Tab-separated table of N, CA, C and O in Angstrom:
chain	number	residue	atom	x	y	z
A	18	MET	N	15.202	19.257	-50.245
A	18	MET	CA	13.933	18.756	-49.761
A	18	MET	C	14.059	17.286	-49.368
A	18	MET	O	13.467	16.862	-48.378
A	19	ARG	N	14.842	16.540	-50.140
A	19	ARG	CA	15.028	15.134	-49.862
A	19	ARG	C	15.742	14.924	-48.526
A	19	ARG	O	15.439	13.997	-47.779
A	20	GLN	N	16.688	15.785	-48.185
A	20	GLN	CA	17.420	15.681	-46.926
A	20	GLN	C	16.485	15.919	-45.739
A	20	GLN	O	16.602	15.277	-44.711
A	21	ILE	N	15.553	16.820	-45.869
A	21	ILE	CA	14.605	17.114	-44.799
A	21	ILE	C	13.703	15.899	-44.557
A	21	ILE	O	13.466	15.513	-43.424
A	22	ARG	N	13.228	15.248	-45.622
A	22	ARG	CA	12.387	14.065	-45.476
A	22	ARG	C	13.165	12.931	-44.796
A	22	ARG	O	12.655	12.246	-43.941
A	23	THR	N	14.406	12.761	-45.178
A	23	THR	CA	15.238	11.720	-44.589
A	23	THR	C	15.452	11.988	-43.112
A	23	THR	O	15.347	11.090	-42.277
A	24	ALA	N	15.735	13.228	-42.756
A	24	ALA	CA	15.941	13.594	-41.353
A	24	ALA	C	14.666	13.372	-40.549
A	24	ALA	O	14.703	12.881	-39.419
A	25	ALA	N	13.526	13.716	-41.100
A	25	ALA	CA	12.247	13.528	-40.406
A	25	ALA	C	11.965	12.042	-40.214
A	25	ALA	O	11.488	11.620	-39.169
A	26	PHE	N	12.292	11.236	-41.201
A	26	PHE	CA	12.080	9.802	-41.116
A	26	PHE	C	12.959	9.193	-40.021
A	26	PHE	O	12.500	8.387	-39.222
A	27	VAL	N	14.209	9.597	-39.944
A	27	VAL	CA	15.125	9.100	-38.915
A	27	VAL	C	14.639	9.520	-37.537
A	27	VAL	O	14.657	8.737	-36.587
A	28	LEU	N	14.153	10.732	-37.395
A	28	LEU	CA	13.640	11.231	-36.116
A	28	LEU	C	12.428	10.412	-35.670
A	28	LEU	O	12.319	10.025	-34.522
A	29	VAL	N	11.530	10.104	-36.587
A	29	VAL	CA	10.340	9.319	-36.264
A	29	VAL	C	10.745	7.917	-35.802
A	29	VAL	O	10.164	7.363	-34.878
A	30	LEU	N	11.763	7.344	-36.393
A	30	LEU	CA	12.223	6.025	-35.976
A	30	LEU	C	12.894	6.058	-34.610
A	30	LEU	O	12.844	5.094	-33.863
A	31	ALA	N	13.529	7.153	-34.250
A	31	ALA	CA	14.270	7.249	-32.991
A	31	ALA	C	13.356	7.502	-31.790
A	31	ALA	O	13.682	7.130	-30.670
A	32	ILE	N	12.222	8.110	-31.984
A	32	ILE	CA	11.340	8.473	-30.864
A	32	ILE	C	10.882	7.267	-30.053
A	32	ILE	O	10.985	7.264	-28.840
A	33	PRO	N	10.414	6.170	-30.683
A	33	PRO	CA	10.002	5.024	-29.853
A	33	PRO	C	11.140	4.456	-29.017
A	33	PRO	O	10.943	4.046	-27.884
A	34	ARG	N	12.356	4.431	-29.559
A	34	ARG	CA	13.490	3.915	-28.797
A	34	ARG	C	13.796	4.817	-27.606
A	34	ARG	O	14.074	4.331	-26.515
A	35	LEU	N	13.735	6.116	-27.805
A	35	LEU	CA	13.991	7.044	-26.700
A	35	LEU	C	12.930	6.892	-25.620
A	35	LEU	O	13.212	6.907	-24.436
A	36	PHE	N	11.679	6.730	-26.040
A	36	PHE	CA	10.589	6.576	-25.089
A	36	PHE	C	10.759	5.297	-24.271
A	36	PHE	O	10.561	5.278	-23.067
A	37	ALA	N	11.155	4.217	-24.929
A	37	ALA	CA	11.340	2.936	-24.237
A	37	ALA	C	12.447	3.033	-23.194
A	37	ALA	O	12.368	2.420	-22.124
A	38	GLN	N	13.489	3.811	-23.456
A	38	GLN	CA	14.586	3.959	-22.506
A	38	GLN	C	14.168	4.767	-21.284
A	38	GLN	O	14.718	4.603	-20.212
A	39	CYS	N	13.190	5.641	-21.428
A	39	CYS	CA	12.753	6.511	-20.326
A	39	CYS	C	11.772	5.814	-19.382
A	39	CYS	O	11.553	6.275	-18.274
A	40	GLN	N	11.158	4.736	-19.828
A	40	GLN	CA	10.169	4.062	-18.994
A	40	GLN	C	10.850	3.337	-17.838
A	40	GLN	O	11.895	2.728	-17.997
A	41	THR	N	10.245	3.430	-16.666
A	41	THR	CA	10.770	2.717	-15.505
A	41	THR	C	9.998	1.417	-15.335
A	41	THR	O	8.800	1.353	-15.630
A	42	PRO	N	10.660	0.373	-14.884
A	42	PRO	CA	9.954	-0.903	-14.707
A	42	PRO	C	8.925	-0.800	-13.587
A	42	PRO	O	9.086	-0.034	-12.642
A	43	LYS	N	7.871	-1.589	-13.697
A	43	LYS	CA	6.850	-1.617	-12.664
A	43	LYS	C	7.423	-2.262	-11.410
A	43	LYS	O	8.198	-3.212	-11.502
A	44	PRO	N	7.042	-1.766	-10.229
A	44	PRO	CA	7.556	-2.371	-8.998
A	44	PRO	C	7.035	-3.794	-8.831
A	44	PRO	O	5.924	-4.111	-9.247
A	45	ASP	N	7.838	-4.631	-8.247
A	45	ASP	CA	7.466	-6.016	-8.020
A	45	ASP	C	7.190	-6.212	-6.535
A	45	ASP	O	8.102	-6.248	-5.724
A	46	ASN	N	5.934	-6.298	-6.179
A	46	ASN	CA	5.576	-6.515	-4.783
A	46	ASN	C	5.049	-7.929	-4.565
A	46	ASN	O	4.345	-8.199	-3.615
A	47	SER	N	5.416	-8.845	-5.456
A	47	SER	CA	4.903	-10.207	-5.345
A	47	SER	C	5.378	-10.897	-4.078
A	47	SER	O	4.704	-11.772	-3.561
A	48	THR	N	6.532	-10.516	-3.538
A	48	THR	CA	7.016	-11.112	-2.293
A	48	THR	C	6.057	-10.794	-1.154
A	48	THR	O	5.715	-11.651	-0.363
A	49	VAL	N	5.607	-9.562	-1.092
A	49	VAL	CA	4.670	-9.169	-0.047
A	49	VAL	C	3.358	-9.920	-0.210
A	49	VAL	O	2.791	-10.413	0.749
A	50	ASN	N	2.897	-10.035	-1.431
A	50	ASN	CA	1.616	-10.694	-1.667
A	50	ASN	C	1.663	-12.186	-1.372
A	50	ASN	O	0.657	-12.776	-1.025
A	51	ARG	N	2.829	-12.822	-1.534
A	51	ARG	CA	2.945	-14.258	-1.261
A	51	ARG	C	2.601	-14.584	0.184
A	51	ARG	O	1.981	-15.592	0.462
A	52	GLN	N	3.004	-13.718	1.114
A	52	GLN	CA	2.725	-14.022	2.512
A	52	GLN	C	1.231	-13.944	2.816
A	52	GLN	O	0.764	-14.580	3.742
A	53	ASP	N	0.483	-13.208	2.020
A	53	ASP	CA	-0.967	-13.155	2.210
A	53	ASP	C	-1.660	-14.407	1.695
A	53	ASP	O	-2.818	-14.636	1.975
A	54	ARG	N	-0.971	-15.228	0.920
A	54	ARG	CA	-1.573	-16.437	0.359
A	54	ARG	C	-1.442	-17.649	1.272
A	54	ARG	O	-2.006	-18.692	0.983
A	55	THR	N	-0.699	-17.528	2.351
A	55	THR	CA	-0.517	-18.675	3.241
A	55	THR	C	-1.826	-18.984	3.958
A	55	THR	O	-2.666	-18.106	4.174
A	56	ASN	N	-1.988	-20.251	4.335
A	56	ASN	CA	-3.203	-20.653	5.052
A	56	ASN	C	-3.306	-19.897	6.368
A	56	ASN	O	-2.338	-19.801	7.111
A	57	GLY	N	-4.467	-19.373	6.651
A	57	GLY	CA	-4.700	-18.678	7.904
A	57	GLY	C	-4.231	-17.235	7.916
A	57	GLY	O	-4.344	-16.567	8.940
A	58	ALA	N	-3.687	-16.732	6.802
A	58	ALA	CA	-3.228	-15.339	6.756
A	58	ALA	C	-4.429	-14.404	6.852
A	58	ALA	O	-5.474	-14.641	6.238
A	59	VAL	N	-4.295	-13.375	7.644
A	59	VAL	CA	-5.362	-12.390	7.786
A	59	VAL	C	-5.219	-11.380	6.657
A	59	VAL	O	-4.188	-10.732	6.510
A	60	THR	N	-6.246	-11.279	5.828
A	60	THR	CA	-6.264	-10.328	4.717
A	60	THR	C	-7.539	-9.494	4.799
A	60	THR	O	-8.389	-9.737	5.661
A	61	ALA	N	-7.674	-8.555	3.901
A	61	ALA	CA	-8.875	-7.719	3.898
A	61	ALA	C	-10.135	-8.556	3.714
A	61	ALA	O	-11.200	-8.203	4.219
A	62	ASP	N	-10.010	-9.676	3.025
A	62	ASP	CA	-11.168	-10.576	2.849
A	62	ASP	C	-11.600	-11.217	4.159
A	62	ASP	O	-12.709	-11.719	4.274
A	63	SER	N	-10.710	-11.212	5.147
A	63	SER	CA	-11.010	-11.819	6.447
A	63	SER	C	-11.859	-10.907	7.328
A	63	SER	O	-12.334	-11.329	8.377
A	64	GLN	N	-12.022	-9.650	6.923
A	64	GLN	CA	-12.787	-8.690	7.711
A	64	GLN	C	-14.203	-9.200	7.908
A	64	GLN	O	-14.881	-9.572	6.953
A	65	ASN	N	-14.647	-9.256	9.161
A	65	ASN	CA	-16.018	-9.681	9.453
A	65	ASN	C	-17.003	-8.604	9.036
A	65	ASN	O	-16.702	-7.413	9.092
A	66	ALA	N	-18.159	-9.020	8.616
A	66	ALA	CA	-19.182	-8.092	8.146
A	66	ALA	C	-20.114	-7.631	9.260
A	66	ALA	O	-20.976	-6.785	9.030
A	67	ASN	N	-19.932	-8.147	10.488
A	67	ASN	CA	-20.852	-7.731	11.544
A	67	ASN	C	-20.599	-6.268	11.915
A	67	ASN	O	-19.513	-5.726	11.711
A	68	ALA	N	-21.607	-5.632	12.451
A	68	ALA	CA	-21.554	-4.190	12.726
A	68	ALA	C	-20.435	-3.818	13.693
A	68	ALA	O	-19.762	-2.806	13.510
A	69	GLY	N	-20.200	-4.636	14.703
A	69	GLY	CA	-19.170	-4.323	15.695
A	69	GLY	C	-17.776	-4.285	15.087
A	69	GLY	O	-17.000	-3.350	15.346
A	70	ASP	N	-17.445	-5.278	14.276
A	70	ASP	CA	-16.129	-5.319	13.649
A	70	ASP	C	-15.962	-4.220	12.601
A	70	ASP	O	-14.898	-3.623	12.480
A	71	ARG	N	-17.012	-3.958	11.849
A	71	ARG	CA	-16.947	-2.871	10.850
A	71	ARG	C	-16.713	-1.537	11.535
A	71	ARG	O	-15.866	-0.745	11.120
A	72	THR	N	-17.443	-1.279	12.614
A	72	THR	CA	-17.300	-0.024	13.342
A	72	THR	C	-15.908	0.095	13.944
A	72	THR	O	-15.281	1.159	13.881
A	73	LEU	N	-15.407	-0.972	14.500
A	73	LEU	CA	-14.076	-0.984	15.095
A	73	LEU	C	-13.008	-0.648	14.044
A	73	LEU	O	-12.141	0.209	14.260
A	74	THR	N	-13.077	-1.285	12.896
A	74	THR	CA	-12.123	-1.023	11.814
A	74	THR	C	-12.225	0.428	11.350
A	74	THR	O	-11.208	1.096	11.139
A	75	GLN	N	-13.440	0.943	11.227
A	75	GLN	CA	-13.635	2.330	10.797
A	75	GLN	C	-13.029	3.309	11.796
A	75	GLN	O	-12.388	4.284	11.410
A	76	GLN	N	-13.229	3.058	13.088
A	76	GLN	CA	-12.692	3.950	14.115
A	76	GLN	C	-11.165	3.987	14.075
A	76	GLN	O	-10.556	5.050	14.193
A	77	ILE	N	-10.557	2.824	13.918
A	77	ILE	CA	-9.093	2.766	13.876
A	77	ILE	C	-8.580	3.442	12.612
A	77	ILE	O	-7.629	4.235	12.654
A	78	ARG	N	-9.195	3.163	11.493
A	78	ARG	CA	-8.786	3.775	10.222
A	78	ARG	C	-8.882	5.299	10.317
A	78	ARG	O	-7.975	6.015	9.913
A	79	LYS	N	-9.975	5.815	10.862
A	79	LYS	CA	-10.142	7.270	11.010
A	79	LYS	C	-9.057	7.852	11.915
A	79	LYS	O	-8.522	8.921	11.643
A	80	ALA	N	-8.733	7.163	13.001
A	80	ALA	CA	-7.704	7.644	13.924
A	80	ALA	C	-6.340	7.691	13.246
A	80	ALA	O	-5.565	8.633	13.461
A	81	LEU	N	-6.038	6.694	12.436
A	81	LEU	CA	-4.749	6.670	11.737
A	81	LEU	C	-4.655	7.792	10.710
A	81	LEU	O	-3.641	8.486	10.627
A	82	VAL	N	-5.694	7.978	9.934
A	82	VAL	CA	-5.677	8.999	8.890
A	82	VAL	C	-5.680	10.404	9.494
A	82	VAL	O	-5.042	11.321	8.974
A	83	LYS	N	-6.370	10.568	10.611
A	83	LYS	CA	-6.465	11.882	11.254
A	83	LYS	C	-5.121	12.351	11.822
A	83	LYS	O	-4.837	13.541	11.849
A	84	ASP	N	-4.275	11.424	12.235
A	84	ASP	CA	-2.985	11.763	12.846
A	84	ASP	C	-1.974	12.111	11.756
A	84	ASP	O	-1.372	11.235	11.143
A	85	LYS	N	-1.777	13.395	11.518
A	85	LYS	CA	-0.890	13.855	10.451
A	85	LYS	C	0.586	13.673	10.792
A	85	LYS	O	1.443	13.836	9.937
A	86	SER	N	0.904	13.297	12.025
A	86	SER	CA	2.303	13.056	12.378
A	86	SER	C	2.772	11.681	11.884
A	86	SER	O	3.964	11.410	11.839
A	87	LEU	N	1.828	10.823	11.514
A	87	LEU	CA	2.174	9.495	11.016
A	87	LEU	C	2.581	9.567	9.547
A	87	LEU	O	2.115	10.412	8.795
A	88	SER	N	3.432	8.638	9.137
A	88	SER	CA	3.888	8.580	7.747
A	88	SER	C	2.784	8.024	6.847
A	88	SER	O	1.784	7.470	7.324
A	89	ALA	N	3.003	8.132	5.559
A	89	ALA	CA	2.060	7.567	4.588
A	89	ALA	C	1.972	6.054	4.758
A	89	ALA	O	0.914	5.461	4.534
A	90	TYR	N	3.081	5.430	5.161
A	90	TYR	CA	3.059	3.993	5.411
A	90	TYR	C	2.037	3.663	6.497
A	90	TYR	O	1.232	2.744	6.356
A	91	ALA	N	2.081	4.387	7.597
A	91	ALA	CA	1.157	4.134	8.702
A	91	ALA	C	-0.281	4.441	8.295
A	91	ALA	O	-1.214	3.742	8.712
A	92	HIS	N	-0.479	5.471	7.483
A	92	HIS	CA	-1.825	5.805	7.021
A	92	HIS	C	-2.408	4.702	6.149
A	92	HIS	O	-3.629	4.593	6.014
A	93	ASN	N	-1.552	3.895	5.545
A	93	ASN	CA	-2.011	2.864	4.612
A	93	ASN	C	-1.917	1.441	5.158
A	93	ASN	O	-1.961	0.480	4.394
A	94	LEU	N	-1.800	1.303	6.455
A	94	LEU	CA	-1.784	-0.028	7.050
A	94	LEU	C	-3.102	-0.746	6.778
A	94	LEU	O	-4.157	-0.124	6.692
A	95	LYS	N	-3.037	-2.065	6.667
A	95	LYS	CA	-4.263	-2.860	6.569
A	95	LYS	C	-4.793	-3.029	7.984
A	95	LYS	O	-4.053	-3.382	8.896
A	96	VAL	N	-6.057	-2.753	8.152
A	96	VAL	CA	-6.721	-2.916	9.449
A	96	VAL	C	-7.849	-3.924	9.247
A	96	VAL	O	-8.760	-3.694	8.468
A	97	VAL	N	-7.754	-5.051	9.956
A	97	VAL	CA	-8.763	-6.110	9.817
A	97	VAL	C	-9.248	-6.482	11.211
A	97	VAL	O	-8.443	-6.763	12.101
A	98	SER	N	-10.569	-6.488	11.401
A	98	SER	CA	-11.167	-6.862	12.686
A	98	SER	C	-11.940	-8.160	12.531
A	98	SER	O	-12.736	-8.311	11.604
A	99	GLN	N	-11.668	-9.072	13.464
A	99	GLN	CA	-12.374	-10.353	13.488
A	99	GLN	C	-12.778	-10.639	14.922
A	99	GLN	O	-11.922	-10.877	15.773
A	100	ASN	N	-14.067	-10.562	15.194
A	100	ASN	CA	-14.603	-10.831	16.532
A	100	ASN	C	-13.917	-9.988	17.599
A	100	ASN	O	-13.565	-10.474	18.663
A	101	GLY	N	-13.704	-8.713	17.291
A	101	GLY	CA	-13.107	-7.782	18.251
A	101	GLY	C	-11.592	-7.804	18.304
A	101	GLY	O	-10.987	-7.008	19.006
A	102	VAL	N	-10.955	-8.717	17.585
A	102	VAL	CA	-9.490	-8.767	17.534
A	102	VAL	C	-9.040	-8.035	16.283
A	102	VAL	O	-9.490	-8.330	15.177
A	103	VAL	N	-8.147	-7.061	16.459
A	103	VAL	CA	-7.684	-6.230	15.356
A	103	VAL	C	-6.303	-6.696	14.911
A	103	VAL	O	-5.410	-6.875	15.735
A	104	THR	N	-6.140	-6.891	13.597
A	104	THR	CA	-4.843	-7.221	13.023
A	104	THR	C	-4.398	-6.039	12.176
A	104	THR	O	-5.149	-5.560	11.328
A	105	LEU	N	-3.197	-5.562	12.443
A	105	LEU	CA	-2.604	-4.466	11.680
A	105	LEU	C	-1.482	-5.044	10.840
A	105	LEU	O	-0.593	-5.703	11.369
A	106	LYS	N	-1.521	-4.799	9.527
A	106	LYS	CA	-0.482	-5.325	8.632
A	106	LYS	C	0.075	-4.188	7.790
A	106	LYS	O	-0.673	-3.357	7.299
A	107	GLY	N	1.384	-4.210	7.628
A	107	GLY	CA	2.023	-3.214	6.788
A	107	GLY	C	3.311	-2.732	7.413
A	107	GLY	O	3.789	-3.298	8.405
A	108	SER	N	3.866	-1.691	6.843
A	108	SER	CA	5.136	-1.125	7.306
A	108	SER	C	4.909	0.236	7.933
A	108	SER	O	3.992	0.961	7.556
A	109	VAL	N	5.761	0.555	8.890
A	109	VAL	CA	5.811	1.902	9.464
A	109	VAL	C	7.272	2.344	9.448
A	109	VAL	O	8.174	1.539	9.269
A	110	ARG	N	7.496	3.631	9.652
A	110	ARG	CA	8.855	4.169	9.546
A	110	ARG	C	9.734	3.850	10.753
A	110	ARG	O	10.913	3.572	10.607
A	111	THR	N	9.167	3.924	11.967
A	111	THR	CA	9.985	3.788	13.172
A	111	THR	C	9.259	2.958	14.223
A	111	THR	O	8.049	2.718	14.127
A	112	GLU	N	10.014	2.546	15.242
A	112	GLU	CA	9.406	1.844	16.385
A	112	GLU	C	8.405	2.748	17.088
A	112	GLU	O	7.350	2.298	17.528
A	113	GLU	N	8.742	4.023	17.199
A	113	GLU	CA	7.849	4.989	17.852
A	113	GLU	C	6.511	5.064	17.105
A	113	GLU	O	5.441	5.090	17.722
A	114	GLU	N	6.584	5.091	15.792
A	114	GLU	CA	5.357	5.130	14.997
A	114	GLU	C	4.554	3.837	15.176
A	114	GLU	O	3.333	3.865	15.281
A	115	LYS	N	5.247	2.730	15.262
A	115	LYS	CA	4.591	1.440	15.495
A	115	LYS	C	3.816	1.474	16.811
A	115	LYS	O	2.654	1.066	16.875
A	116	HIS	N	4.455	1.981	17.855
A	116	HIS	CA	3.789	2.054	19.159
A	116	HIS	C	2.598	3.009	19.123
A	116	HIS	O	1.570	2.747	19.748
A	117	SER	N	2.731	4.097	18.384
A	117	SER	CA	1.637	5.051	18.260
A	117	SER	C	0.430	4.410	17.570
A	117	SER	O	-0.714	4.575	18.007
A	118	VAL	N	0.691	3.660	16.514
A	118	VAL	CA	-0.387	2.977	15.785
A	118	VAL	C	-1.047	1.932	16.672
A	118	VAL	O	-2.276	1.831	16.733
A	119	GLU	N	-0.235	1.149	17.371
A	119	GLU	CA	-0.790	0.128	18.261
A	119	GLU	C	-1.642	0.761	19.356
A	119	GLU	O	-2.689	0.223	19.713
A	120	ALA	N	-1.197	1.902	19.866
A	120	ALA	CA	-1.962	2.590	20.911
A	120	ALA	C	-3.310	3.054	20.375
A	120	ALA	O	-4.329	2.938	21.053
A	121	LYS	N	-3.313	3.579	19.159
A	121	LYS	CA	-4.574	4.038	18.566
A	121	LYS	C	-5.532	2.856	18.374
A	121	LYS	O	-6.724	2.970	18.624
A	122	ALA	N	-5.006	1.720	17.945
A	122	ALA	CA	-5.855	0.543	17.750
A	122	ALA	C	-6.342	0.004	19.085
A	122	ALA	O	-7.496	-0.415	19.206
A	123	GLY	N	-5.496	0.029	20.105
A	123	GLY	CA	-5.864	-0.475	21.419
A	123	GLY	C	-6.838	0.414	22.146
A	123	GLY	O	-7.604	-0.040	22.984
A	124	ARG	N	-6.830	1.728	21.826
A	124	ARG	CA	-7.738	2.672	22.486
A	124	ARG	C	-9.144	2.599	21.932
A	124	ARG	O	-10.076	3.110	22.532
A	125	SER	N	-9.315	1.985	20.779
A	125	SER	CA	-10.656	1.882	20.215
A	125	SER	C	-11.492	0.969	21.092
A	125	SER	O	-11.031	-0.088	21.509
A	126	PRO	N	-12.731	1.370	21.399
A	126	PRO	CA	-13.563	0.569	22.282
A	126	PRO	C	-13.779	-0.840	21.727
A	126	PRO	O	-14.087	-1.014	20.569
A	127	GLY	N	-13.544	-1.831	22.560
A	127	GLY	CA	-13.799	-3.210	22.174
A	127	GLY	C	-12.689	-3.862	21.384
A	127	GLY	O	-12.831	-4.983	20.948
A	128	GLY	N	-11.578	-3.181	21.173
A	128	GLY	CA	-10.534	-3.733	20.333
A	128	GLY	C	-9.415	-4.409	21.101
A	128	GLY	O	-8.973	-3.916	22.110
A	129	THR	N	-9.014	-5.556	20.635
A	129	THR	CA	-7.838	-6.246	21.137
A	129	THR	C	-6.886	-6.345	19.962
A	129	THR	O	-7.292	-6.777	18.881
A	130	THR	N	-5.645	-5.939	20.116
A	130	THR	CA	-4.731	-5.945	18.981
A	130	THR	C	-3.801	-7.130	19.038
A	130	THR	O	-3.495	-7.649	20.106
A	131	ARG	N	-3.383	-7.547	17.856
A	131	ARG	CA	-2.310	-8.527	17.760
A	131	ARG	C	-1.460	-8.108	16.571
A	131	ARG	O	-1.941	-7.532	15.603
A	132	GLU	N	-0.182	-8.416	16.669
A	132	GLU	CA	0.758	-7.976	15.649
A	132	GLU	C	0.892	-9.038	14.577
A	132	GLU	O	0.993	-10.220	14.864
A	133	ALA	N	0.843	-8.614	13.326
A	133	ALA	CA	1.076	-9.508	12.197
A	133	ALA	C	2.242	-8.963	11.401
A	133	ALA	O	2.491	-7.770	11.398
A	134	SER	N	2.959	-9.844	10.736
A	134	SER	CA	4.108	-9.383	9.960
A	134	SER	C	3.684	-8.865	8.614
A	134	SER	O	2.684	-9.127	8.088
């Protein structure tokens, strides 16, 4: 009986160590976020609240999400409209996908696009 208690005690001590080894570190995206902190950087907070810019951003977002040929990266691009000028930020898989996204943003009524890194 004593051997069983000892074995159970050792097992209980080993479980936290095994669990700690299985955990993966959290991703570090601080490099990406640093570029959003620069003066004049266009971020989601820069989105104008006027009806025209809100509608423009909504139309582009809907067009991106509706196109199932685009990657998840393209579906998750930041879309910010300021006085009819649209800024697209994020990553896409290919040049072709980039052109497709730009075309969708440019086809939206009243939208002028500019590329941001």
